[in-house]
Amino acid sequence: MSSSEETEPENGNNNSGDALGSATAMSRRLQTFGSPDLAVTVGVDEHLYKYHSLILASQSLYVDTLLSSPAARTEQEKRRISFPDITRETWEKMMKYLLPTNTIPSADDLVEIIPFYDKYQFLDGMAYCDKILAKLYIGSYDGYGYSEHHKDLAWLTAYIYDLPDFFPKSRPLAIKWGGKFLSRLWGDDEEMIKTLLPLIENDNETTRAMVSTFLGRKCVGMTMNEMRDLVKQTDFPEQCIVRNSQISMLDEQRQKLQIAYLDVCGASDLVSGKYDERSCHHERHVYAGNHCGGAMGYIWEKKDTRLMDDGASVTVKVGAIDCYGSAWEIYSFTQTDDEEETEHSKKVLYRWENGIFTSLVPPKYGWEKAEDDETFVKSKMCLSYSFGKPYY
């Protein structure tokens, strides 16, 4: 967008405000025009620029309408436009990123210019931002939906959410990013969680992931309506932040508790035996969302050597239900040859739960056995282990 400033620069040369650079196609076209005929003032100090009115009007419906409006009573009024709410720095960025250009705005710049592109209807500017935003959202995924620009992306997600016609490429990716971010509950910023929550409150997948991450396996059996009600509670963002802080503390404590081996005795042949430690972050059988921590940081598993009639194998696991270790389960499930869990094959065999105490590692005593009528009775089954470096 070719412009010239009214004032002379200190070096005495006429300072051209050509935002696209002298070598661009548009700037070469502008050489066929006469001198800039439109005065534009920006900011409270009314910094003055000169533009070709036809070119600026072609970029902004607002400018086009204003220049052709009957409300402009005199020719003088038609040749002067003011943008008092835009600073000089922001205006120059807006002009710099108008097509055609190869200059790529940063996330900070997008936060700065998109609202004004929207307000003053710079449609080509918004289309270019849509293209850049789409790449930015795609590039932000590192498996967890996290980006160094996550606060800017959260703000942009909320802003473009109501503008599907102007951001057709980036808006679906923005919603997907917001869902990924929230599902991991990485919100160390309560305001950020509040910004994103309304955008995905009806997204079942994200809601389920958020609740399972927040409650662990205690969310099993909850209906989607119950999960949505939990997420919509006004103090939910604050609870998430408190929980994340607690998990960080529990993780530090848990790292000091290395279990060298784990044996279960006093149970059936299926349950008794030696168990191997596994990190929940690499679990194929994910039962507690994607962010496991504290007592849920590890599970212990044992594969039964016998095969079922359909060729599936049986695996038994010991794992905490929540990050605090307030409840633990020993459960079995069947797996196919490719180690995928058979649907609906999980069966809880033993349970430990204490309303007073918690445990960051599997409790040794106090387990209850599951009966056929789905009740639990006291059991003599116990665990044996020692702390230290694992033997495998």
XYZ file of C-alpha atoms in Angstrom:
392
model
C 0.000 0.000 0.000
C 1.871 3.033 -1.245
C 1.890 6.039 1.009
C 3.992 9.047 1.762
C 4.320 10.875 5.043
C 3.549 14.574 5.134
C 6.602 15.435 7.236
C 10.175 15.397 5.973
C 12.530 12.874 7.640
C 15.687 14.009 9.356
C 17.945 12.923 6.488
C 16.116 15.259 4.122
C 14.795 12.521 1.804
C 11.089 12.142 1.149
C 10.163 9.142 3.343
C 8.006 6.790 1.292
C 5.685 4.615 3.351
C 5.457 1.931 0.663
C 4.490 -1.014 2.888
C 4.990 -3.546 0.129
C 8.495 -2.541 -0.906
C 9.578 -0.833 -4.093
C 10.005 -4.100 -5.973
C 6.459 -5.436 -5.524
C 3.939 -5.700 -8.322
C 1.576 -3.211 -6.690
C 4.255 -0.582 -6.167
C 5.190 -0.839 -9.850
C 1.525 -0.371 -10.749
C 1.348 2.713 -8.554
C 3.904 4.411 -10.759
C 1.151 4.775 -13.372
C -0.952 6.818 -10.919
C -0.469 10.452 -10.111
C 0.521 11.772 -6.702
C -1.294 10.333 -3.653
C -4.625 12.129 -3.320
C -5.940 10.854 0.046
C -4.849 12.130 3.450
C -5.042 9.595 6.299
C -4.430 10.499 9.935
C -3.877 7.865 12.610
C -3.631 7.946 16.378
C -4.467 10.666 18.851
C -1.549 12.722 17.506
C -3.087 12.536 13.989
C 0.062 11.375 12.237
C -0.472 12.070 8.543
C -0.005 9.720 5.583
C -0.885 10.185 1.902
C -2.350 7.359 -0.196
C -3.885 6.770 -3.582
C -7.586 6.778 -2.772
C -8.504 4.142 -5.382
C -5.943 1.690 -4.015
C -6.846 2.149 -0.349
C -10.561 1.923 -1.184
C -9.942 -1.347 -3.039
C -8.477 -2.803 0.166
C -11.081 -1.548 2.666
C -14.861 -1.578 2.260
C -15.010 0.965 5.067
C -12.781 3.402 3.158
C -14.611 2.741 -0.103
C -17.989 3.451 1.520
C -16.708 6.537 3.302
C -15.203 8.055 0.167
C -18.381 7.505 -1.840
C -20.810 8.434 0.932
C -23.263 11.315 0.358
C -22.461 12.338 3.926
C -19.125 13.649 2.679
C -20.386 17.122 1.860
C -17.340 18.625 0.253
C -14.548 17.413 -1.977
C -12.127 18.262 0.837
C -13.918 15.879 3.236
C -13.735 13.077 0.663
C -9.970 13.326 0.586
C -9.280 13.007 4.310
C -9.938 10.020 6.629
C -9.062 9.654 10.298
C -8.354 6.501 12.331
C -7.877 7.876 15.853
C -8.071 4.447 17.525
C -5.119 3.010 15.576
C -1.582 3.868 16.650
C 1.051 4.770 14.096
C 2.955 1.531 14.750
C -0.148 -0.632 14.314
C -1.210 1.194 11.147
C 2.177 0.656 9.530
C 1.954 -3.057 10.330
C -1.530 -3.176 8.813
C -0.245 -1.619 5.606
C 2.842 -3.841 5.544
C 0.835 -7.064 5.567
C -1.620 -6.141 2.816
C -1.260 -8.292 -0.290
C 0.781 -8.806 -2.336
C 3.511 -9.445 0.223
C 5.831 -12.210 1.328
C 6.189 -10.731 4.813
C 4.834 -13.073 7.497
C 3.315 -11.496 10.615
C 4.122 -12.883 14.035
C 1.459 -14.091 16.452
C 1.840 -10.821 18.373
C 1.287 -8.859 15.173
C -1.819 -10.882 14.318
C -3.321 -10.090 17.716
C -2.596 -6.433 17.032
C -3.839 -6.052 13.442
C -6.733 -8.518 13.014
C -9.232 -6.522 15.137
C -8.616 -3.426 12.995
C -8.681 -5.359 9.728
C -12.051 -6.629 10.919
C -13.380 -3.299 12.168
C -12.451 -1.378 9.026
C -13.174 -4.245 6.621
C -9.754 -4.843 5.107
C -10.929 -8.074 3.511
C -7.690 -8.951 1.720
C -5.831 -8.337 4.954
C -8.109 -10.731 6.833
C -7.754 -13.337 4.070
C -3.975 -13.153 4.358
C -4.165 -13.419 8.158
C -6.456 -16.446 7.758
C -3.799 -18.157 5.642
C -0.992 -17.348 8.086
C -3.084 -18.333 11.107
C -3.861 -21.728 9.604
C -0.140 -22.431 9.268
C 0.491 -21.141 12.780
C -2.113 -23.454 14.324
C -0.811 -26.460 12.373
C 2.761 -25.638 13.369
C 1.790 -25.239 17.024
C 1.035 -28.923 17.565
C 3.795 -30.859 19.269
C 1.542 -33.732 20.259
C -0.032 -31.816 23.105
C -1.475 -28.745 21.429
C 1.115 -26.560 23.129
C 2.888 -23.632 21.519
C 5.161 -20.870 22.739
C 2.444 -18.540 21.423
C -0.356 -20.296 23.300
C -1.724 -17.153 24.960
C -1.859 -15.296 21.643
C -3.446 -18.323 19.975
C -6.054 -18.594 22.724
C -7.017 -14.954 22.226
C -7.096 -15.337 18.439
C -9.186 -18.504 18.731
C -11.802 -16.643 20.733
C -11.756 -13.672 18.346
C -12.140 -15.539 15.046
C -14.659 -18.010 16.484
C -17.557 -15.726 15.506
C -16.097 -14.905 12.086
C -16.370 -18.176 10.121
C -16.896 -16.401 6.791
C -13.668 -14.420 7.088
C -11.462 -17.157 8.578
C -12.581 -20.352 6.802
C -9.111 -21.953 6.823
C -7.918 -21.149 10.337
C -11.147 -21.259 12.375
C -11.599 -25.092 12.311
C -7.920 -25.510 13.189
C -8.269 -22.934 15.965
C -11.150 -24.835 17.560
C -9.201 -28.082 17.276
C -6.183 -26.425 18.919
C -8.361 -25.034 21.718
C -9.793 -28.481 22.337
C -6.342 -30.061 22.481
C -5.088 -27.399 24.849
C -8.019 -27.734 27.211
C -8.112 -31.519 27.090
C -4.621 -31.567 28.628
C -5.603 -28.887 31.133
C -2.323 -27.096 30.681
C -4.050 -23.947 31.856
C -1.677 -22.235 34.224
C -3.680 -19.125 33.355
C -7.258 -19.076 34.635
C -8.236 -16.333 32.195
C -7.030 -18.471 29.298
C -9.177 -21.416 30.345
C -12.196 -19.130 30.669
C -11.501 -17.774 27.188
C -11.453 -21.193 25.552
C -14.112 -23.067 27.546
C -17.197 -21.539 25.863
C -15.848 -22.439 22.432
C -15.763 -26.194 22.988
C -18.401 -26.729 25.686
C -20.473 -28.890 23.329
C -17.493 -30.853 21.990
C -17.941 -34.312 23.508
C -14.396 -35.488 22.837
C -12.772 -32.463 24.446
C -15.190 -32.414 27.371
C -14.603 -36.095 28.092
C -10.825 -35.652 27.912
C -10.941 -32.662 30.262
C -13.050 -34.459 32.841
C -11.043 -37.681 32.675
C -7.839 -35.703 33.079
C -9.310 -33.815 36.003
C -10.955 -36.754 37.808
C -8.896 -39.671 36.571
C -10.791 -42.933 36.364
C -13.335 -41.621 38.847
C -15.204 -40.203 35.863
C -16.054 -43.724 34.653
C -19.819 -44.019 34.498
C -20.494 -40.293 34.242
C -22.895 -39.225 31.503
C -21.973 -36.512 29.005
C -24.472 -34.156 30.645
C -22.789 -34.681 34.017
C -19.400 -34.004 32.438
C -20.651 -30.823 30.777
C -22.160 -29.644 34.060
C -18.785 -30.138 35.765
C -16.901 -28.223 33.067
C -19.414 -25.359 33.163
C -19.008 -24.774 36.887
C -17.746 -21.257 37.453
C -14.828 -22.416 39.603
C -13.725 -25.158 37.174
C -10.792 -23.103 35.746
C -9.579 -22.356 39.260
C -9.879 -26.032 40.204
C -7.798 -26.956 37.151
C -5.022 -24.587 38.180
C -5.017 -25.881 41.759
C -4.987 -29.447 40.498
C -2.064 -28.801 38.151
C -0.106 -27.239 40.998
C -0.847 -30.249 43.187
C 0.164 -32.684 40.445
C 3.495 -30.904 40.014
C 4.159 -31.301 43.730
C 3.036 -34.944 43.691
C 5.209 -35.660 40.647
C 8.265 -34.411 42.512
C 7.454 -36.698 45.432
C 6.650 -39.627 43.164
C 9.980 -39.388 41.337
C 11.735 -40.217 44.593
C 9.749 -43.449 45.011
C 11.360 -45.827 42.537
C 9.989 -49.339 43.000
C 12.562 -52.007 42.218
C 10.019 -54.813 41.850
C 6.359 -55.492 42.546
C 4.887 -58.881 43.522
C 1.291 -59.719 44.339
C 0.629 -62.696 46.594
C -2.365 -64.290 48.312
C -4.590 -63.943 45.242
C -5.708 -66.157 42.368
C -3.174 -67.421 39.847
C -4.357 -64.757 37.434
C -3.468 -61.926 39.822
C -0.535 -63.326 41.834
C 2.942 -62.907 40.419
C 5.546 -60.398 39.367
C 4.536 -57.106 37.674
C 6.519 -54.820 35.370
C 6.423 -51.052 35.721
C 5.130 -48.954 32.805
C 4.816 -45.216 32.335
C 1.232 -44.076 31.799
C 2.438 -41.578 29.236
C 3.237 -44.488 26.939
C 0.168 -46.541 27.740
C -1.763 -47.969 24.811
C -4.565 -48.753 27.232
C -5.296 -45.141 28.207
C -7.730 -45.005 31.092
C -7.201 -41.591 32.603
C -6.948 -39.046 29.853
C -3.725 -37.901 28.286
C -2.100 -36.134 31.200
C -1.208 -38.588 33.944
C 0.644 -37.439 37.010
C 1.221 -38.084 40.665
C 0.069 -41.573 41.617
C -1.113 -42.085 38.037
C 2.351 -41.540 36.588
C 2.994 -45.294 36.427
C 1.107 -48.555 36.273
C 2.279 -52.152 36.822
C 1.227 -54.958 34.522
C 1.468 -58.730 34.205
C 0.548 -60.754 31.140
C -1.017 -64.178 31.665
C 0.600 -66.896 29.559
C -2.713 -68.641 28.887
C -4.730 -67.729 25.821
C -8.479 -67.370 25.542
C -10.503 -69.459 23.110
C -10.394 -66.639 20.552
C -6.609 -66.351 20.803
C -6.659 -63.188 22.926
C -4.298 -62.848 25.894
C -5.125 -61.605 29.393
C -3.307 -58.700 31.023
C -3.632 -57.662 34.670
C -2.752 -54.142 35.803
C -2.312 -52.250 39.054
C -3.078 -48.549 38.806
C -4.341 -45.517 40.705
C -7.738 -44.049 39.918
C -6.680 -40.441 40.498
C -3.462 -38.462 40.767
C -3.638 -38.322 44.574
C -3.708 -42.094 45.012
C -6.934 -42.023 47.036
C -8.121 -45.182 45.273
C -6.380 -48.034 43.442
C -7.536 -50.951 41.310
C -6.220 -54.269 40.114
C -8.087 -55.125 36.951
C -7.834 -57.437 33.969
C -8.667 -57.120 30.293
C -8.063 -59.140 27.151
C -5.860 -58.120 24.248
C -5.772 -59.208 20.630
C -2.591 -60.271 18.829
C -1.810 -56.637 17.942
C -2.050 -55.728 21.664
C -5.251 -53.740 21.261
C -7.610 -54.000 24.214
C -10.789 -55.931 23.522
C -13.766 -53.631 23.896
C -15.711 -53.946 27.173
C -13.282 -56.598 28.457
C -12.107 -54.726 31.531
C -12.943 -56.398 34.844
C -12.057 -54.955 38.273
C -10.635 -57.715 40.481
C -9.440 -55.870 43.599
C -9.891 -52.373 44.928
C -8.209 -50.214 47.571
C -9.872 -47.039 48.771
C -9.364 -45.014 51.919
C -11.235 -41.887 52.895
C -8.351 -40.632 55.062
C -5.067 -41.789 53.527
C -3.640 -41.593 50.030
C -0.708 -43.420 48.493
C 1.565 -42.430 45.600
C 2.551 -46.082 45.127
C 0.390 -49.218 45.220
C -0.697 -49.887 48.833
C 0.622 -53.129 50.319
C -2.398 -53.976 52.497
C -6.087 -53.227 52.825
C -7.285 -54.516 49.456
C -10.845 -55.690 48.870
C -11.852 -58.415 46.434
C -14.635 -57.947 43.892
C -17.478 -60.456 44.196
C -19.733 -61.663 41.387
C -22.538 -59.414 42.623
C -20.214 -56.400 42.141
C -19.712 -55.907 45.879
C -16.294 -55.843 47.552
C -15.167 -57.858 50.578
C -11.990 -57.777 52.671
C -9.111 -59.799 51.279
C -5.796 -61.167 52.533
C -4.173 -60.338 49.191
C -1.106 -58.137 49.625
C 1.668 -56.523 47.618
C 5.401 -56.870 48.143
C 8.023 -54.476 46.808
C 11.128 -52.555 47.720
C 12.317 -49.106 46.719
C 15.317 -48.611 44.531
C 16.274 -48.821 40.872
C 14.045 -51.296 38.957
C 15.720 -54.585 38.255
C 14.789 -54.645 34.558
